[in-house]
XYZ file of N, CA, C and O in Angstrom:
872
model
N 43.331 72.626 -3.230
C 43.663 72.212 -4.600
C 45.130 71.763 -4.663
O 46.005 72.411 -4.096
N 45.383 70.658 -5.345
C 46.745 70.143 -5.452
C 47.604 71.063 -6.298
O 47.162 71.617 -7.297
N 48.866 71.209 -5.856
C 49.819 72.018 -6.619
C 50.787 71.142 -7.399
O 51.763 71.645 -7.940
N 50.515 69.841 -7.449
C 51.403 68.916 -8.166
C 51.397 69.233 -9.649
O 50.346 69.382 -10.266
N 52.579 69.380 -10.222
C 52.731 69.740 -11.631
C 53.597 68.700 -12.314
O 54.782 68.559 -11.987
N 53.042 67.923 -13.272
C 53.831 66.873 -13.924
C 55.014 67.407 -14.708
O 55.976 66.674 -14.949
N 54.978 68.671 -15.114
C 56.105 69.259 -15.829
C 57.295 69.488 -14.906
O 58.438 69.548 -15.344
N 57.010 69.631 -13.607
C 58.064 69.945 -12.645
C 58.406 68.778 -11.716
O 59.544 68.667 -11.257
N 57.424 67.946 -11.436
C 57.577 66.947 -10.381
C 58.770 66.023 -10.581
O 59.471 65.687 -9.613
N 59.027 65.615 -11.824
C 60.073 64.629 -12.066
C 61.437 65.256 -12.341
O 62.417 64.545 -12.530
N 61.486 66.591 -12.360
C 62.768 67.268 -12.496
C 63.372 67.471 -11.105
O 63.731 68.575 -10.701
N 63.466 66.391 -10.415
C 63.914 66.372 -9.035
C 64.697 65.086 -8.834
O 64.182 63.992 -9.097
N 65.922 65.195 -8.384
C 66.782 64.021 -8.307
C 66.245 62.972 -7.336
O 66.323 61.775 -7.605
N 65.654 63.415 -6.234
C 65.103 62.469 -5.267
C 63.912 61.719 -5.847
O 63.815 60.488 -5.713
N 63.021 62.447 -6.503
C 61.841 61.817 -7.103
C 62.249 60.858 -8.216
O 61.752 59.734 -8.304
N 63.172 61.290 -9.060
C 63.637 60.437 -10.155
C 64.318 59.179 -9.623
O 64.129 58.076 -10.153
N 65.095 59.345 -8.546
C 65.815 58.210 -7.996
C 64.918 57.154 -7.386
O 65.272 55.969 -7.353
N 63.757 57.549 -6.896
C 62.850 56.595 -6.255
C 61.701 56.162 -7.166
O 60.856 55.369 -6.753
N 61.666 56.657 -8.398
C 60.512 56.437 -9.277
C 60.248 54.942 -9.493
O 59.134 54.459 -9.290
N 61.242 54.201 -9.915
C 61.033 52.780 -10.214
C 60.742 51.969 -8.958
O 59.838 51.131 -8.949
N 61.517 52.191 -7.907
C 61.332 51.393 -6.700
C 59.981 51.676 -6.047
O 59.353 50.769 -5.494
N 59.533 52.910 -6.118
C 58.254 53.260 -5.488
C 57.068 52.660 -6.223
O 56.011 52.413 -5.623
N 57.216 52.411 -7.505
C 56.075 51.982 -8.320
C 56.125 50.532 -8.781
O 55.070 49.918 -8.978
N 57.308 49.980 -8.977
C 57.387 48.720 -9.719
C 58.146 47.613 -9.006
O 58.570 46.655 -9.653
N 58.316 47.713 -7.695
C 59.011 46.651 -6.969
C 58.072 45.804 -6.117
O 58.402 44.667 -5.782
N 56.923 46.324 -5.754
C 55.941 45.525 -5.013
C 55.326 44.492 -5.957
O 55.514 44.537 -7.178
N 54.578 43.560 -5.385
C 53.933 42.533 -6.205
C 52.990 43.163 -7.222
O 53.015 42.823 -8.416
N 52.154 44.107 -6.762
C 51.223 44.762 -7.681
C 51.979 45.617 -8.696
O 51.576 45.721 -9.855
N 53.084 46.245 -8.262
C 53.884 47.051 -9.176
C 54.543 46.218 -10.252
O 54.571 46.610 -11.422
N 55.070 45.052 -9.871
C 55.690 44.162 -10.865
C 54.654 43.643 -11.844
O 54.925 43.506 -13.049
N 53.459 43.352 -11.336
C 52.382 42.901 -12.224
C 51.994 44.008 -13.191
O 51.805 43.766 -14.393
N 51.869 45.244 -12.689
C 51.536 46.363 -13.556
C 52.591 46.591 -14.619
O 52.271 46.856 -15.782
N 53.853 46.489 -14.234
C 54.954 46.639 -15.179
C 54.876 45.572 -16.267
O 55.013 45.870 -17.462
N 54.636 44.325 -15.862
C 54.520 43.225 -16.832
C 53.366 43.453 -17.789
O 53.497 43.279 -19.005
N 52.198 43.864 -17.255
C 51.011 44.038 -18.095
C 51.214 45.141 -19.130
O 50.818 44.983 -20.292
N 51.818 46.242 -18.714
C 52.021 47.348 -19.649
C 53.020 46.977 -20.742
O 52.812 47.289 -21.920
N 54.108 46.326 -20.377
C 55.097 45.926 -21.376
C 54.521 44.874 -22.320
O 54.807 44.887 -23.523
N 53.707 43.984 -21.786
C 53.057 42.969 -22.610
C 52.128 43.625 -23.622
O 52.097 43.258 -24.809
N 51.368 44.639 -23.185
C 50.462 45.344 -24.095
C 51.245 46.093 -25.173
O 50.858 46.090 -26.347
N 52.346 46.732 -24.797
C 53.149 47.436 -25.794
C 53.751 46.468 -26.800
O 53.766 46.752 -28.011
N 54.212 45.327 -26.347
C 54.771 44.339 -27.289
C 53.715 43.869 -28.279
O 54.011 43.658 -29.466
N 52.482 43.703 -27.816
C 51.412 43.305 -28.740
C 51.113 44.410 -29.749
O 50.822 44.137 -30.915
N 51.183 45.660 -29.307
C 50.995 46.768 -30.241
C 52.123 46.794 -31.272
O 51.885 47.018 -32.469
N 53.337 46.536 -30.835
C 54.481 46.541 -31.744
C 54.404 45.425 -32.782
O 54.997 45.539 -33.862
N 53.667 44.371 -32.463
C 53.505 43.277 -33.424
C 52.782 43.739 -34.683
O 52.886 43.095 -35.735
N 52.064 44.862 -34.595
C 51.381 45.406 -35.761
C 52.207 46.387 -36.556
O 51.716 46.981 -37.525
N 53.474 46.581 -36.153
C 54.378 47.507 -36.838
C 55.446 46.704 -37.559
O 56.141 45.889 -36.938
N 55.592 46.939 -38.836
C 56.549 46.167 -39.635
C 57.585 47.095 -40.262
O 57.280 48.214 -40.684
N 58.824 46.611 -40.288
C 59.932 47.319 -40.949
C 60.275 48.645 -40.298
O 60.857 49.521 -40.942
N 59.969 48.812 -39.024
C 60.353 50.035 -38.314
C 61.777 49.876 -37.795
O 62.072 48.947 -37.043
N 62.638 50.787 -38.176
C 64.045 50.747 -37.767
C 64.388 51.808 -36.740
O 65.353 51.649 -35.987
N 63.626 52.899 -36.723
C 63.904 53.995 -35.792
C 62.659 54.308 -34.980
O 61.541 54.255 -35.487
N 62.865 54.651 -33.715
C 61.737 54.953 -32.847
C 62.077 56.119 -31.937
O 63.221 56.288 -31.504
N 61.058 56.903 -31.633
C 61.132 57.951 -30.631
C 60.290 57.517 -29.444
O 59.117 57.188 -29.614
N 60.895 57.479 -28.263
C 60.139 57.207 -27.041
C 59.949 58.531 -26.327
O 60.879 59.071 -25.721
N 58.751 59.075 -26.432
C 58.458 60.409 -25.923
C 57.967 60.330 -24.493
O 57.073 59.535 -24.178
N 58.541 61.151 -23.628
C 58.362 61.049 -22.185
C 58.871 59.688 -21.721
O 58.163 58.898 -21.103
N 60.140 59.434 -22.035
C 60.734 58.110 -21.811
C 60.978 57.810 -20.346
O 61.125 56.646 -19.961
N 61.043 58.845 -19.506
C 61.246 58.614 -18.084
C 62.511 57.830 -17.799
O 63.580 58.123 -18.331
N 62.394 56.795 -16.956
C 63.549 55.984 -16.582
C 63.797 54.822 -17.545
O 64.601 53.945 -17.256
N 63.079 54.817 -18.673
C 63.405 53.874 -19.740
C 62.710 52.534 -19.707
O 63.132 51.607 -20.406
N 61.610 52.404 -18.953
C 60.922 51.106 -18.918
C 60.459 50.683 -20.298
O 60.711 49.545 -20.738
N 59.756 51.569 -20.995
C 59.242 51.222 -22.316
C 60.312 51.402 -23.394
O 60.252 50.751 -24.442
N 61.291 52.238 -23.129
C 62.416 52.376 -24.052
C 63.090 51.031 -24.254
O 63.473 50.667 -25.371
N 63.223 50.274 -23.172
C 63.857 48.962 -23.252
C 63.067 48.017 -24.154
O 63.644 47.232 -24.913
N 61.739 48.089 -24.097
C 60.902 47.250 -24.959
C 61.180 47.571 -26.427
O 61.315 46.677 -27.271
N 61.280 48.856 -26.754
C 61.559 49.263 -28.132
C 62.935 48.797 -28.569
O 63.120 48.335 -29.706
N 63.918 48.901 -27.687
C 65.280 48.449 -28.014
C 65.307 46.945 -28.262
O 65.990 46.477 -29.183
N 64.591 46.203 -27.468
C 64.543 44.752 -27.651
C 63.783 44.369 -28.916
O 63.897 43.222 -29.381
N 63.040 45.320 -29.457
C 62.360 45.112 -30.742
C 63.292 45.453 -31.904
O 62.854 45.564 -33.048
N 64.565 45.652 -31.592
C 65.635 45.864 -32.566
C 65.479 47.155 -33.352
O 65.617 47.192 -34.571
N 65.217 48.245 -32.605
C 65.140 49.559 -33.233
C 66.187 50.497 -32.650
O 66.618 50.327 -31.510
N 66.601 51.458 -33.464
C 67.425 52.559 -32.995
C 66.488 53.550 -32.315
O 65.536 54.034 -32.932
N 66.745 53.853 -31.039
C 65.767 54.587 -30.245
C 66.351 55.902 -29.741
O 67.488 55.966 -29.270
N 65.532 56.935 -29.833
C 65.818 58.219 -29.199
C 64.794 58.428 -28.098
O 63.587 58.349 -28.338
N 65.279 58.674 -26.894
C 64.392 58.965 -25.773
C 64.373 60.459 -25.489
O 65.427 61.088 -25.450
N 63.182 61.003 -25.330
C 63.073 62.418 -24.949
C 62.233 62.529 -23.681
O 61.309 61.747 -23.454
N 62.579 63.510 -22.862
C 61.839 63.754 -21.635
C 62.150 65.171 -21.183
O 63.182 65.737 -21.554
N 61.262 65.730 -20.382
C 61.508 67.046 -19.804
C 62.505 66.958 -18.658
O 63.141 67.950 -18.287
N 62.661 65.747 -18.095
C 63.485 65.556 -16.906
C 64.834 64.930 -17.242
O 64.915 63.749 -17.600
N 65.892 65.700 -17.087
C 67.238 65.145 -17.241
C 67.507 64.087 -16.170
O 68.212 63.094 -16.414
N 66.958 64.309 -14.988
C 67.173 63.386 -13.883
C 66.620 61.995 -14.201
O 67.262 60.974 -13.917
N 65.443 61.943 -14.796
C 64.860 60.656 -15.177
C 65.672 60.001 -16.288
O 65.937 58.796 -16.255
N 66.093 60.780 -17.263
C 66.865 60.212 -18.370
C 68.230 59.715 -17.917
O 68.764 58.754 -18.490
N 68.809 60.336 -16.897
C 70.075 59.843 -16.359
C 69.909 58.436 -15.802
O 70.782 57.579 -15.986
N 68.792 58.180 -15.129
C 68.506 56.823 -14.642
C 68.325 55.853 -15.805
O 68.812 54.734 -15.776
N 67.627 56.313 -16.847
C 67.417 55.453 -18.019
C 68.741 55.107 -18.686
O 68.964 53.958 -19.093
N 69.634 56.082 -18.817
C 70.922 55.846 -19.469
C 71.739 54.802 -18.716
O 72.380 53.931 -19.327
N 71.714 54.852 -17.400
C 72.448 53.862 -16.607
C 71.819 52.485 -16.746
O 72.505 51.481 -16.910
N 70.498 52.446 -16.677
C 69.784 51.177 -16.749
C 69.970 50.487 -18.107
O 70.021 49.255 -18.192
N 70.083 51.283 -19.164
C 70.118 50.748 -20.526
C 71.499 50.884 -21.164
O 71.627 50.874 -22.384
N 72.525 50.968 -20.334
C 73.889 51.174 -20.839
C 74.329 50.060 -21.781
O 75.154 50.286 -22.674
N 73.778 48.866 -21.615
C 74.171 47.737 -22.476
C 73.731 47.925 -23.919
O 74.202 47.219 -24.808
N 72.844 48.885 -24.172
C 72.378 49.147 -25.534
C 73.162 50.289 -26.191
O 72.676 50.905 -27.138
N 74.340 50.558 -25.695
C 75.169 51.639 -26.225
C 75.299 51.526 -27.739
O 75.560 50.457 -28.278
N 75.096 52.647 -28.414
C 75.148 52.662 -29.873
C 73.780 52.571 -30.516
O 73.613 52.918 -31.686
N 72.783 52.116 -29.747
C 71.416 52.000 -30.283
C 70.453 52.973 -29.609
O 69.256 52.957 -29.892
N 70.998 53.814 -28.710
C 70.124 54.647 -27.890
C 70.786 55.989 -27.610
O 71.971 56.063 -27.295
N 70.009 57.056 -27.754
C 70.454 58.368 -27.305
C 69.282 59.103 -26.665
O 68.128 58.700 -26.814
N 69.601 60.175 -25.949
C 68.592 60.923 -25.202
C 68.691 62.404 -25.524
O 69.758 62.921 -25.849
N 67.553 63.075 -25.383
C 67.499 64.517 -25.608
C 66.406 65.114 -24.733
O 65.315 64.555 -24.639
N 66.700 66.222 -24.102
C 65.683 66.902 -23.300
C 64.791 67.724 -24.233
O 65.283 68.497 -25.062
N 63.479 67.557 -24.107
C 62.548 68.274 -24.971
C 61.153 68.239 -24.374
O 60.811 67.341 -23.604
N 60.356 69.224 -24.731
C 58.942 69.230 -24.398
C 58.161 68.623 -25.554
O 58.482 68.837 -26.726
N 57.116 67.890 -25.234
C 56.375 67.181 -26.274
C 55.556 68.105 -27.157
O 55.093 67.688 -28.219
N 55.372 69.327 -26.745
C 54.649 70.276 -27.588
C 55.566 70.975 -28.586
O 55.099 71.740 -29.430
N 56.881 70.719 -28.499
C 57.840 71.369 -29.404
C 59.037 70.449 -29.582
O 60.148 70.736 -29.127
N 58.827 69.341 -30.254
C 59.897 68.361 -30.446
C 60.937 68.884 -31.442
O 60.571 69.398 -32.497
N 62.227 68.717 -31.142
C 63.291 69.246 -32.003
C 63.667 68.288 -33.132
O 64.847 68.006 -33.352
N 62.667 67.803 -33.855
C 62.901 66.818 -34.908
C 62.196 67.238 -36.192
O 61.225 67.995 -36.173
N 62.690 66.696 -37.303
C 62.086 66.962 -38.598
C 60.761 66.219 -38.728
O 60.491 65.253 -38.001
N 59.927 66.653 -39.651
C 58.714 65.918 -39.970
C 59.093 64.516 -40.451
O 60.078 64.341 -41.187
N 58.326 63.527 -40.034
C 58.497 62.139 -40.501
C 59.883 61.575 -40.187
O 60.378 60.707 -40.908
N 60.493 62.016 -39.104
C 61.878 61.607 -38.833
C 61.990 60.172 -38.342
O 62.980 59.496 -38.617
N 60.960 59.683 -37.623
C 61.025 58.359 -37.025
C 59.982 57.434 -37.651
O 58.875 57.863 -37.985
N 60.348 56.162 -37.765
C 59.376 55.187 -38.272
C 58.221 55.010 -37.291
O 57.080 54.762 -37.699
N 58.530 55.122 -36.002
C 57.540 54.886 -34.957
C 57.760 55.888 -33.836
O 58.899 56.187 -33.475
N 56.672 56.383 -33.261
C 56.728 57.219 -32.060
C 55.858 56.567 -30.998
O 54.706 56.205 -31.257
N 56.423 56.409 -29.806
C 55.689 55.821 -28.682
C 55.609 56.824 -27.540
O 56.554 57.558 -27.258
N 54.452 56.838 -26.866
C 54.277 57.690 -25.691
C 53.467 56.926 -24.644
O 52.292 56.625 -24.877
N 54.093 56.605 -23.519
C 53.452 55.796 -22.480
C 53.383 56.551 -21.159
O 54.285 57.324 -20.824
N 52.312 56.308 -20.404
C 52.150 56.787 -19.030
C 52.263 58.298 -18.893
O 52.761 58.801 -17.885
N 51.808 59.025 -19.889
C 51.857 60.485 -19.817
C 50.478 61.130 -19.884
O 50.173 62.050 -19.135
N 49.625 60.657 -20.792
C 48.400 61.382 -21.107
C 47.426 61.471 -19.941
O 46.568 62.346 -19.916
N 47.545 60.577 -18.970
C 46.669 60.656 -17.811
C 46.906 61.867 -16.935
O 46.079 62.202 -16.084
N 48.028 62.559 -17.165
C 48.362 63.742 -16.372
C 47.811 65.033 -16.966
O 47.880 66.080 -16.318
N 47.284 64.983 -18.193
C 46.928 66.212 -18.901
C 45.495 66.178 -19.403
O 44.974 65.130 -19.770
N 44.900 67.361 -19.473
C 43.551 67.496 -20.010
C 43.566 67.374 -21.531
O 44.628 67.407 -22.173
N 42.384 67.270 -22.120
C 42.254 66.925 -23.536
C 42.974 67.896 -24.468
O 43.662 67.479 -25.396
N 42.820 69.189 -24.263
C 43.429 70.164 -25.165
C 44.949 70.021 -25.200
O 45.566 70.104 -26.265
N 45.555 69.779 -24.048
C 47.002 69.588 -23.996
C 47.405 68.273 -24.648
O 48.428 68.202 -25.329
N 46.594 67.241 -24.450
C 46.898 65.954 -25.077
C 46.867 66.068 -26.592
O 47.741 65.520 -27.286
N 45.882 66.757 -27.128
C 45.788 66.901 -28.584
C 47.008 67.652 -29.128
O 47.567 67.284 -30.169
N 47.432 68.690 -28.425
C 48.614 69.433 -28.857
C 49.839 68.525 -28.908
O 50.613 68.560 -29.871
N 50.014 67.718 -27.883
C 51.136 66.783 -27.858
C 50.997 65.720 -28.938
O 51.966 65.386 -29.638
N 49.799 65.197 -29.094
C 49.575 64.119 -30.049
C 49.829 64.586 -31.481
O 50.386 63.841 -32.299
N 49.475 65.808 -31.800
C 49.766 66.362 -33.121
C 51.269 66.429 -33.365
O 51.754 66.148 -34.471
N 52.003 66.787 -32.335
C 53.454 66.879 -32.463
C 54.092 65.495 -32.588
O 55.034 65.290 -33.370
N 53.578 64.528 -31.846
C 54.063 63.157 -31.975
C 53.807 62.623 -33.377
O 54.668 61.969 -33.980
N 52.619 62.899 -33.913
C 52.282 62.461 -35.266
C 53.170 63.132 -36.301
O 53.587 62.498 -37.277
N 53.475 64.383 -36.101
C 54.342 65.109 -37.044
C 55.720 64.458 -37.149
O 56.295 64.333 -38.227
N 56.254 64.008 -36.009
C 57.596 63.442 -35.991
C 57.650 62.021 -36.535
O 58.736 61.498 -36.816
N 56.494 61.379 -36.684
C 56.447 59.995 -37.134
C 56.241 59.887 -38.643
O 55.454 60.627 -39.230
N 56.926 58.931 -39.221
C 56.727 58.658 -40.647
C 55.406 57.932 -40.873
O 54.710 58.177 -41.871
N 55.051 57.046 -39.953
C 53.836 56.260 -40.168
C 53.062 55.961 -38.885
O 51.888 56.281 -38.781
N 53.701 55.374 -37.875
C 52.978 54.850 -36.730
C 53.216 55.650 -35.452
O 54.316 56.146 -35.206
N 52.159 55.724 -34.645
C 52.224 56.288 -33.304
C 51.519 55.317 -32.361
O 50.414 54.847 -32.648
N 52.177 55.002 -31.239
C 51.541 54.221 -30.185
C 51.357 55.136 -28.987
O 52.316 55.731 -28.492
N 50.125 55.245 -28.537
C 49.827 56.135 -27.422
C 49.083 55.355 -26.349
O 48.140 54.617 -26.644
N 49.525 55.498 -25.116
C 48.832 54.845 -24.006
C 47.811 55.803 -23.410
O 48.137 56.908 -23.005
N 46.581 55.349 -23.378
C 45.508 56.090 -22.727
C 45.075 55.350 -21.455
O 45.310 54.148 -21.296
N 44.419 56.094 -20.583
C 43.813 55.513 -19.387
C 42.303 55.616 -19.582
O 41.720 56.698 -19.546
N 41.687 54.473 -19.812
C 40.326 54.381 -20.346
C 39.324 54.129 -19.219
O 39.480 53.213 -18.410
N 38.274 54.928 -19.197
C 37.258 54.833 -18.159
C 36.174 53.831 -18.538
O 35.576 53.916 -19.612
N 35.944 52.863 -17.655
C 34.858 51.898 -17.806
C 34.030 51.907 -16.525
O 34.462 52.456 -15.502
N 32.850 51.308 -16.524
C 32.069 51.252 -15.276
C 32.848 50.611 -14.133
O 32.745 51.068 -12.980
N 33.632 49.569 -14.430
C 34.394 48.910 -13.379
C 35.501 49.807 -12.845
O 35.702 49.905 -11.627
N 36.224 50.495 -13.730
C 37.295 51.361 -13.248
C 36.721 52.583 -12.507
O 37.342 53.090 -11.574
N 35.541 53.032 -12.909
C 34.875 54.105 -12.163
C 34.547 53.641 -10.742
O 34.712 54.389 -9.768
N 34.074 52.409 -10.624
C 33.767 51.847 -9.308
C 35.038 51.723 -8.476
O 35.044 52.049 -7.273
N 36.108 51.268 -9.091
C 37.384 51.147 -8.384
C 37.844 52.510 -7.865
O 38.315 52.626 -6.729
N 37.714 53.535 -8.693
C 38.082 54.885 -8.267
C 37.219 55.332 -7.073
O 37.723 55.921 -6.122
N 35.928 55.060 -7.163
C 35.019 55.457 -6.088
C 35.418 54.788 -4.767
O 35.437 55.435 -3.707
N 35.744 53.514 -4.829
C 36.132 52.782 -3.622
C 37.439 53.329 -3.054
O 37.564 53.544 -1.840
N 38.409 53.591 -3.933
C 39.699 54.092 -3.462
C 39.573 55.456 -2.803
O 40.188 55.725 -1.762
N 38.765 56.332 -3.416
C 38.648 57.697 -2.905
C 37.765 57.762 -1.662
O 38.129 58.371 -0.647
N 36.612 57.131 -1.721
C 35.612 57.332 -0.681
C 35.646 56.308 0.450
O 35.191 56.607 1.557
N 36.180 55.135 0.187
C 36.210 54.104 1.219
C 37.626 53.873 1.745
O 37.844 53.810 2.941
N 38.585 53.744 0.834
C 39.946 53.447 1.255
C 40.778 54.702 1.483
O 41.825 54.636 2.118
N 40.307 55.821 0.906
C 41.022 57.095 1.029
C 42.470 56.977 0.550
O 43.409 57.432 1.203
N 42.622 56.339 -0.595
C 43.938 56.170 -1.206
C 43.934 56.792 -2.594
O 42.926 57.342 -3.053
N 45.059 56.655 -3.286
C 45.231 57.227 -4.627
C 44.210 56.649 -5.592
O 44.069 55.432 -5.711
N 43.489 57.517 -6.292
C 42.414 57.077 -7.180
C 42.900 56.667 -8.558
O 42.191 55.997 -9.294
N 44.091 57.059 -8.920
C 44.583 56.801 -10.268
C 44.854 58.106 -10.993
O 44.857 59.188 -10.384
N 45.081 58.034 -12.285
C 45.429 59.224 -13.049
C 44.298 60.249 -13.014
O 43.132 59.909 -12.845
N 44.668 61.487 -13.199
C 43.713 62.591 -13.059
C 42.766 62.683 -14.247
O 41.605 63.068 -14.106
N 43.248 62.305 -15.439
C 42.474 62.527 -16.657
C 42.295 61.235 -17.470
O 42.882 61.070 -18.540
N 41.457 60.312 -16.998
C 41.102 59.164 -17.851
C 40.185 59.621 -18.972
O 39.633 60.723 -18.924
N 40.017 58.778 -19.983
C 39.211 59.169 -21.144
C 38.042 58.219 -21.345
O 38.044 57.083 -20.891
N 37.045 58.725 -22.055
C 35.951 57.893 -22.548
C 36.219 57.559 -24.014
O 37.135 58.098 -24.639
N 35.398 56.695 -24.567
C 35.574 56.294 -25.966
C 35.485 57.489 -26.905
O 36.317 57.647 -27.810
N 34.502 58.350 -26.725
C 34.336 59.496 -27.617
C 35.543 60.420 -27.585
O 36.000 60.912 -28.622
N 36.045 60.675 -26.386
C 37.208 61.558 -26.258
C 38.422 60.947 -26.936
O 39.163 61.622 -27.674
N 38.653 59.676 -26.712
C 39.789 58.986 -27.314
C 39.750 59.097 -28.836
O 40.741 59.477 -29.480
N 38.617 58.782 -29.426
C 38.480 58.820 -30.888
C 38.644 60.240 -31.415
O 39.320 60.478 -32.423
N 38.039 61.203 -30.739
C 38.135 62.597 -31.180
C 39.583 63.081 -31.173
O 40.015 63.783 -32.098
N 40.339 62.722 -30.159
C 41.720 63.187 -30.060
C 42.600 62.568 -31.136
O 43.425 63.256 -31.764
N 42.444 61.296 -31.360
C 43.235 60.629 -32.396
C 42.925 61.222 -33.770
O 43.827 61.492 -34.575
N 41.660 61.447 -34.029
C 41.251 62.027 -35.307
C 41.800 63.439 -35.474
O 42.267 63.815 -36.556
N 41.751 64.233 -34.409
C 42.240 65.616 -34.460
C 43.723 65.687 -34.794
O 44.194 66.672 -35.371
N 44.468 64.633 -34.454
C 45.906 64.600 -34.728
C 46.234 64.016 -36.101
O 47.406 63.844 -36.432
N 45.207 63.719 -36.896
C 45.448 63.161 -38.222
C 45.848 61.699 -38.200
O 46.575 61.225 -39.075
N 45.332 60.966 -37.198
C 45.655 59.551 -37.039
C 44.393 58.706 -37.153
O 43.285 59.194 -36.953
N 44.604 57.438 -37.462
C 43.513 56.480 -37.451
C 43.944 55.259 -36.656
O 45.109 54.844 -36.714
N 43.030 54.701 -35.898
C 43.365 53.552 -35.053
C 43.547 52.291 -35.883
O 42.742 51.972 -36.752
N 44.613 51.551 -35.563
C 44.904 50.272 -36.218
C 44.611 49.106 -35.287
O 44.042 48.096 -35.690
N 45.004 49.265 -34.037
C 44.944 48.143 -33.103
C 44.856 48.678 -31.687
O 45.468 49.691 -31.363
N 44.093 47.981 -30.846
C 43.924 48.382 -29.455
C 44.393 47.233 -28.566
O 43.896 46.116 -28.659
N 45.364 47.509 -27.683
C 45.959 46.466 -26.848
C 45.819 46.844 -25.374
O 46.431 47.815 -24.914
N 45.041 46.065 -24.660
C 44.767 46.346 -23.249
C 45.802 45.670 -22.369
O 46.263 44.561 -22.655
N 46.129 46.315 -21.242
C 46.982 45.646 -20.266
C 46.198 44.540 -19.567
O 46.725 43.458 -19.312
N 44.929 44.801 -19.258
C 44.011 43.776 -18.753
C 42.603 44.281 -19.013
O 42.054 45.055 -18.230
N 42.031 43.859 -20.115
C 40.779 44.434 -20.568
C 39.668 44.286 -19.530
O 39.460 43.226 -18.954
N 38.936 45.386 -19.321
C 37.813 45.382 -18.406
C 38.199 45.751 -16.990
O 37.460 46.454 -16.306
N 39.386 45.289 -16.553
C 39.785 45.532 -15.166
C 40.725 46.731 -15.031
O 40.567 47.554 -14.142
N 41.704 46.817 -15.944
C 42.687 47.897 -15.869
C 42.334 49.020 -16.825
O 41.683 48.809 -17.852
N 42.773 50.216 -16.498
C 42.514 51.388 -17.338
C 43.463 51.474 -18.526
O 43.142 52.106 -19.526
N 44.634 50.854 -18.424
C 45.690 51.097 -19.396
C 45.414 50.400 -20.737
O 45.226 49.193 -20.789
N 45.407 51.200 -21.804
C 45.247 50.665 -23.147
C 46.230 51.363 -24.078
O 46.423 52.571 -23.996
N 46.882 50.562 -24.917
C 47.826 51.091 -25.902
C 47.137 51.081 -27.270
O 46.661 50.036 -27.724
N 47.109 52.244 -27.902
C 46.457 52.392 -29.203
C 47.529 52.532 -30.276
O 48.293 53.503 -30.283
N 47.610 51.562 -31.161
C 48.489 51.664 -32.323
C 47.748 52.434 -33.405
O 46.654 52.034 -33.815
N 48.328 53.552 -33.823
C 47.710 54.418 -34.829
C 48.604 54.535 -36.052
O 49.816 54.360 -35.979
N 47.974 54.880 -37.177
C 48.682 55.168 -38.407
C 48.292 56.577 -38.887
O 47.141 56.981 -38.737
N 49.249 57.281 -39.434
C 48.948 58.594 -39.965
C 48.030 58.462 -41.174
O 48.267 57.636 -42.050
N 47.004 59.289 -41.212
C 46.032 59.209 -42.305
C 46.686 59.549 -43.630
O 46.439 58.905 -44.648
N 47.566 60.544 -43.620
C 48.261 60.947 -44.833
C 49.745 60.639 -44.751
O 50.578 61.322 -45.323
N 50.081 59.597 -43.998
C 51.479 59.246 -43.799
C 52.045 58.448 -44.952
O 51.360 58.034 -45.858
């Protein structure tokens, strides 16, 4: 059984230092980076008059940069100081529009409705449903209106891709906890959210989908 723990893995200077180069410098990595940022930008097109944003599990700031370029004041939170240090260096040109804080997503140190928008990317695939719902409720609490959450969505094609990677190629299969449609809807509903817009990185082929949600009683 794997002992890899997402809460601990990135709190390591070596891992944080190699995170971007290991994932996003190859041809496939650059394509994946482009597709995810493109999907997030399309989700942001459905958000109007948002001036403040929380980027939860901001990591090295890939998606934080997208929010900053959308002309918002952004707070990045992550469990890993090491990852946020990389983000701060990478995004130094946005000084005055960006700050960082170490926090766990199940206990955010913010007031209710503090941010116009809350975004969470590339995290939920690491956690089972009960943990995701706990985090999603907290993200919704901190948002005045909108939450964008990236899910890893299971389709027949992505199931086949996983099967080939695991059983034929013996390589990394992808995130541990992809979701089905029923699970996705149940989790969003449990957090008091309703779906507004669904933006795929590459519909049908890729697992990554960004869900723009609105608070039901926001």
